[in-house]
Amino acid sequence: MTKPVTTPHAPSTGAAPGSGVQRPAMPPSTPRTPRRRGWFARMFAPRPVKAGESFGAPGQGPSLAISIVTVIVLLLLWVAITSSGMIKPLFLPGPRAIVEKFTQVMTEGFAGSTLWQHTLASLYRVFGAFALACVTAIPVGILMGVSRVARGVFDPPIEFYRPLPPLAYLPLVIIWFGIGEFSKVFLIYLAIFAPLAIAARAGVRSVSMEQIHAAYSMGASPRQIVMHVIVKSALPEIFTGMRIGIGVGWTTLVAAEMVAASSGLGFMVLNAAEFLASDIVIMGIIVIGFFAFGFDLIMRYLERVLVPWKGKV
């Protein structure tokens, strides 16, 4: 009995079985090259996931390009509204008028001082109050976090005056300290002190007990626990409180410079508002916001450098 002879399978020619018609084989399809996305789509695309992150984190990715586009759109909208005459220049001057007024106040001055002199006076008040608040509020906040006695002593007055607007206790500050420079700095100091102390206390209270127990098991003293475990773990919250505090300080600037001031950005804005000079008012607001934003960027950079473990512990 002979074995049937098997022949190797021929490549498919595309003919139907049993039809007897031989059709030419189709050439293999070439892979299609992916279409490159445009600049706008690439800008809003999410960042590739880092190694070790399977799904990434919500909101992960750079947002600088999106912020730049947002600012450009807002500027174009501002130009369109002012150029069309929908709003009178008395209420909303155009960007060109703001730039011209900026140059004029820089060279000729306004209300007896140039823009640079107004800015230096405001920076002295805000950053002087901020430095004083950092020296006092951070230790008080840490003490409130580690001691129930300190928490019972400092918590009621801080929580009482924290929600009060600075204008509410401005008359009392004038009665106590007069209308000199100290009253302006003290008013800004009070506005910064409360959020900074509360942030320091919250940072202390958020320290992991496992870290404290591990340090105790290695023979650390209570002082070493506070300095090397609690304070370092609370630094991210403290930096957040510093960022919030400097923002509150800038918002209190106008109220502080209502106290018989003769220079400062807040004084310049108030003085310009009395004469309905909206271009100077908007220019002063932009300068105040610029310095506040610049300080916030500096604080973010320092936080990345000094607290690299934030979000990783």
Coordinates of C-alpha atoms in Angstrom, one line a residue:
M1 CA 0.0 0.0 0.0
T2 CA 1.5 3.3 -1.1
K3 CA 1.4 6.5 0.9
P4 CA -0.4 9.5 -0.8
V5 CA 2.0 12.1 -1.9
T6 CA 1.5 15.4 -0.1
T7 CA 2.5 18.6 -1.8
P8 CA 3.3 21.8 0.2
H9 CA 0.5 24.3 0.3
A10 CA 0.8 27.0 -2.3
P11 CA 0.3 30.6 -1.3
S12 CA -3.3 31.7 -1.7
T13 CA -4.1 33.3 -5.0
G14 CA -7.4 34.7 -4.0
A15 CA -9.4 32.2 -6.2
A16 CA -12.5 30.5 -5.0
P17 CA -12.1 26.8 -4.1
G18 CA -12.9 24.5 -7.0
S19 CA -13.3 27.3 -9.5
G20 CA -10.2 26.4 -11.4
V21 CA -9.5 30.1 -12.1
Q22 CA -6.1 31.3 -11.0
R23 CA -6.1 34.9 -9.9
P24 CA -2.9 36.9 -9.4
A25 CA -1.9 37.2 -5.7
M26 CA -2.3 40.7 -4.2
P27 CA 0.9 42.4 -3.1
P28 CA 1.3 42.7 0.7
S29 CA -0.2 46.0 2.0
T30 CA 2.4 48.5 3.1
P31 CA 1.8 49.9 6.6
R32 CA 0.4 53.4 6.6
T33 CA 2.5 56.1 8.2
P34 CA 0.7 57.8 11.1
R35 CA -0.3 61.3 10.4
R36 CA 1.6 63.9 12.3
R37 CA -0.6 66.0 14.6
G38 CA -0.6 69.7 14.3
W39 CA 1.0 72.2 16.6
F40 CA -2.2 72.9 18.4
A41 CA -3.0 69.3 19.0
R42 CA 0.5 68.5 20.3
M43 CA 0.4 71.5 22.7
F44 CA -2.8 70.2 24.4
A45 CA -1.8 66.5 24.3
P46 CA -1.0 64.8 27.6
R47 CA 2.6 64.1 28.5
P48 CA 3.8 60.5 28.1
V49 CA 3.6 58.5 31.3
K50 CA 6.8 58.2 33.2
A51 CA 8.5 54.9 34.0
G52 CA 6.8 53.1 36.9
E53 CA 3.5 55.0 36.4
S54 CA 1.1 52.6 34.6
F55 CA -1.8 55.1 34.2
G56 CA -0.3 58.4 35.2
A57 CA -1.8 60.9 37.6
P58 CA -4.9 63.1 37.1
G59 CA -3.8 66.4 35.7
Q60 CA -0.3 65.3 35.0
G61 CA 1.6 67.1 32.3
P62 CA 2.9 70.6 31.6
S63 CA 0.5 73.5 31.3
L64 CA 2.8 76.4 30.4
A65 CA 1.8 76.4 26.7
I66 CA -1.9 76.4 27.6
S67 CA -1.4 79.3 30.0
I68 CA 0.4 81.3 27.3
V69 CA -2.4 80.7 24.8
T70 CA -4.9 81.7 27.5
V71 CA -3.1 85.0 28.2
I72 CA -2.9 85.8 24.4
V73 CA -6.6 85.1 24.0
L74 CA -7.5 87.4 26.9
L75 CA -5.3 90.2 25.5
L76 CA -6.9 89.8 22.1
L77 CA -10.3 89.9 23.7
W78 CA -9.3 93.0 25.6
V79 CA -8.1 94.7 22.4
A80 CA -11.3 93.7 20.5
I81 CA -13.6 95.1 23.2
T82 CA -11.8 98.4 23.6
S83 CA -11.3 98.9 19.9
S84 CA -15.0 98.3 19.1
G85 CA -16.2 101.0 21.5
M86 CA -18.4 98.6 23.4
I87 CA -16.9 100.0 26.7
K88 CA -15.9 103.6 27.1
P89 CA -12.2 104.3 27.8
L90 CA -13.2 105.8 31.1
F91 CA -14.2 102.4 32.4
L92 CA -11.8 100.2 30.5
P93 CA -8.9 101.7 28.6
G94 CA -7.1 99.7 26.0
P95 CA -3.7 98.0 26.4
R96 CA -2.0 100.8 24.4
A97 CA -3.2 103.4 26.8
I98 CA -2.0 101.4 29.7
V99 CA 1.5 101.1 28.2
E100 CA 1.6 104.8 27.5
K101 CA 0.6 105.6 31.0
F102 CA 3.1 103.1 32.4
T103 CA 5.9 105.0 30.5
Q104 CA 4.7 108.3 31.7
V105 CA 4.5 107.4 35.3
M106 CA 7.9 105.7 35.1
T107 CA 9.5 108.9 33.9
E108 CA 7.3 111.8 35.1
G109 CA 5.8 110.2 38.2
F110 CA 2.3 110.4 39.7
A111 CA 1.2 111.7 43.1
G112 CA 4.7 113.0 43.9
S113 CA 6.6 109.8 43.2
T114 CA 7.7 107.8 40.2
L115 CA 6.4 104.2 39.7
W116 CA 9.7 102.8 40.9
Q117 CA 9.5 104.8 44.1
H118 CA 5.9 103.6 44.7
T119 CA 7.0 100.0 44.0
L120 CA 9.9 100.2 46.5
A121 CA 7.7 101.6 49.2
S122 CA 5.1 98.8 48.8
L123 CA 7.8 96.1 48.5
Y124 CA 9.4 97.3 51.8
R125 CA 6.0 97.1 53.6
V126 CA 4.9 93.7 52.2
F127 CA 8.2 91.9 52.5
G128 CA 9.0 93.4 55.8
A129 CA 5.7 92.1 57.2
F130 CA 6.2 88.8 55.5
A131 CA 9.6 88.3 57.0
L132 CA 8.3 89.2 60.4
A133 CA 5.4 86.8 60.0
C134 CA 7.7 83.9 58.9
V135 CA 9.9 84.4 62.0
T136 CA 7.0 84.4 64.4
A137 CA 4.1 82.5 62.8
I138 CA 6.0 79.3 61.7
P139 CA 7.3 78.6 65.3
V140 CA 3.9 79.4 66.7
G141 CA 2.2 77.0 64.2
I142 CA 4.8 74.2 65.0
L143 CA 4.3 74.8 68.7
M144 CA 0.5 74.5 68.2
G145 CA 1.0 71.2 66.5
V146 CA 3.2 69.6 69.1
S147 CA 1.7 71.0 72.3
R148 CA -1.9 71.0 73.3
V149 CA -1.3 73.8 75.8
A150 CA 0.0 76.1 73.0
R151 CA -2.8 75.0 70.8
G152 CA -5.3 75.9 73.5
V153 CA -3.6 79.3 74.0
F154 CA -3.1 80.5 70.4
D155 CA -5.9 78.8 68.5
P156 CA -8.9 80.9 69.8
P157 CA -7.4 84.4 69.0
I158 CA -6.1 83.2 65.6
E159 CA -9.3 81.6 64.6
F160 CA -11.3 84.6 65.8
Y161 CA -9.5 87.3 63.8
R162 CA -8.5 85.2 60.8
P163 CA -11.8 85.6 58.9
L164 CA -12.0 89.3 59.7
P165 CA -11.2 91.7 56.8
P166 CA -8.2 94.0 57.5
L167 CA -10.5 97.1 57.2
A168 CA -12.4 95.8 60.2
Y169 CA -9.5 96.2 62.6
L170 CA -7.7 99.0 60.7
P171 CA -9.2 101.7 63.0
L172 CA -8.0 99.9 66.1
V173 CA -4.5 99.6 64.6
I174 CA -4.5 103.4 64.0
I175 CA -5.6 104.1 67.5
W176 CA -2.9 101.9 69.0
F177 CA 0.1 102.7 66.8
G178 CA -0.9 106.0 65.1
I179 CA -0.5 106.7 61.3
G180 CA 3.2 106.0 61.0
E181 CA 4.9 103.3 58.9
F182 CA 4.7 100.7 61.7
S183 CA 0.9 100.6 61.5
K184 CA 1.0 99.8 57.8
V185 CA 3.5 97.0 58.3
F186 CA 1.6 95.7 61.3
L187 CA -1.7 95.5 59.4
I188 CA -0.1 93.4 56.6
Y189 CA 1.7 91.3 59.3
L190 CA -1.6 90.4 60.9
A191 CA -3.1 89.4 57.6
I192 CA -0.1 87.1 56.8
F193 CA 0.3 85.7 60.3
A194 CA -2.9 83.7 60.6
P195 CA -2.8 81.6 57.4
L196 CA 1.0 80.9 57.9
A197 CA 0.5 79.7 61.5
I198 CA -2.5 77.5 60.5
A199 CA -0.5 76.0 57.6
A200 CA 2.4 75.2 59.9
R201 CA 0.1 73.6 62.4
A202 CA -1.6 71.5 59.7
G203 CA 1.8 70.4 58.4
V204 CA 2.8 69.2 61.9
R205 CA -0.5 67.3 62.4
S206 CA -0.1 65.5 59.1
V207 CA 3.2 63.8 60.0
S208 CA 3.0 60.1 59.9
M209 CA 3.0 58.4 63.3
E210 CA 5.0 55.5 61.8
Q211 CA 7.9 57.9 61.1
I212 CA 7.8 59.2 64.7
H213 CA 7.7 55.7 66.1
A214 CA 10.6 54.6 63.9
A215 CA 12.7 57.6 65.1
Y216 CA 11.9 56.8 68.7
S217 CA 12.8 53.2 68.2
M218 CA 16.2 54.3 66.9
G219 CA 16.9 56.3 70.1
A220 CA 16.0 59.8 68.9
S221 CA 15.2 62.4 71.6
P222 CA 12.0 64.5 71.6
R223 CA 13.9 67.5 70.3
Q224 CA 15.4 65.4 67.5
I225 CA 11.9 64.2 66.6
V226 CA 10.7 67.7 66.3
M227 CA 13.6 69.1 64.3
H228 CA 14.4 66.1 62.0
V229 CA 11.1 64.4 61.6
I230 CA 8.2 66.8 62.3
V231 CA 9.6 70.0 60.9
K232 CA 10.9 68.4 57.7
S233 CA 7.6 66.6 57.1
A234 CA 5.7 69.9 57.7
L235 CA 7.8 71.9 55.2
P236 CA 5.5 71.3 52.2
E237 CA 2.5 72.7 54.2
I238 CA 4.7 75.6 55.5
F239 CA 5.7 76.5 51.9
T240 CA 2.0 76.4 50.9
G241 CA 1.2 78.7 53.8
M242 CA 4.0 81.1 52.7
R243 CA 2.5 81.3 49.2
I244 CA -0.9 81.9 50.6
G245 CA 0.4 84.5 53.1
I246 CA 2.2 86.6 50.6
G247 CA -0.9 86.7 48.4
V248 CA -3.0 87.8 51.4
G249 CA -0.3 90.4 52.1
W250 CA -0.6 91.9 48.7
T251 CA -4.4 92.1 48.9
T252 CA -4.0 93.9 52.2
L253 CA -1.6 96.4 50.7
V254 CA -4.3 98.8 49.5
A255 CA -5.9 98.8 52.9
A256 CA -2.6 99.4 54.7
E257 CA -1.7 102.3 52.4
M258 CA -5.0 104.0 53.2
V259 CA -3.4 105.0 56.5
A260 CA -2.0 108.4 55.7
A261 CA 0.5 107.1 53.1
S262 CA 2.3 109.3 50.6
S263 CA 3.7 106.6 48.4
G264 CA 3.1 103.0 47.4
L265 CA 1.3 101.1 44.8
G266 CA -1.9 100.9 46.8
F267 CA -1.7 104.6 47.5
M268 CA -1.2 105.3 43.8
V269 CA -4.3 103.2 42.9
L270 CA -6.5 104.9 45.5
N271 CA -5.3 108.4 44.5
A272 CA -5.9 107.6 40.8
A273 CA -9.4 106.3 41.6
E274 CA -10.3 109.7 43.2
F275 CA -9.6 111.4 39.8
L276 CA -11.3 108.6 37.8
A277 CA -7.9 107.8 36.2
S278 CA -8.8 104.2 35.3
D279 CA -5.6 103.7 33.2
I280 CA -3.4 104.3 36.2
V281 CA -5.7 102.1 38.4
I282 CA -5.4 99.2 36.0
M283 CA -1.6 99.8 35.6
G284 CA -1.2 99.7 39.4
I285 CA -3.2 96.5 39.6
I286 CA -1.1 94.9 36.9
V287 CA 2.1 95.8 38.7
I288 CA 0.9 94.5 42.0
G289 CA -0.2 91.2 40.3
F290 CA 3.1 91.0 38.5
F291 CA 5.2 91.1 41.7
A292 CA 2.8 88.7 43.5
F293 CA 3.1 86.2 40.6
G294 CA 6.8 86.6 40.5
F295 CA 7.2 85.9 44.2
D296 CA 4.9 82.8 43.9
L297 CA 7.2 81.5 41.1
I298 CA 10.2 82.0 43.4
M299 CA 8.4 80.1 46.2
R300 CA 7.6 77.2 43.8
Y301 CA 11.2 77.0 42.8
L302 CA 12.5 77.0 46.3
E303 CA 9.9 74.4 47.3
R304 CA 11.2 72.1 44.5
V305 CA 14.8 72.6 45.6
L306 CA 14.4 72.5 49.3
V307 CA 11.5 70.0 49.6
P308 CA 12.2 67.4 46.9
W309 CA 10.3 64.7 48.8
K310 CA 7.0 66.5 48.5
G311 CA 4.3 64.0 47.2
K312 CA 6.8 61.1 47.3
V313 CA 6.4 60.1 51.0

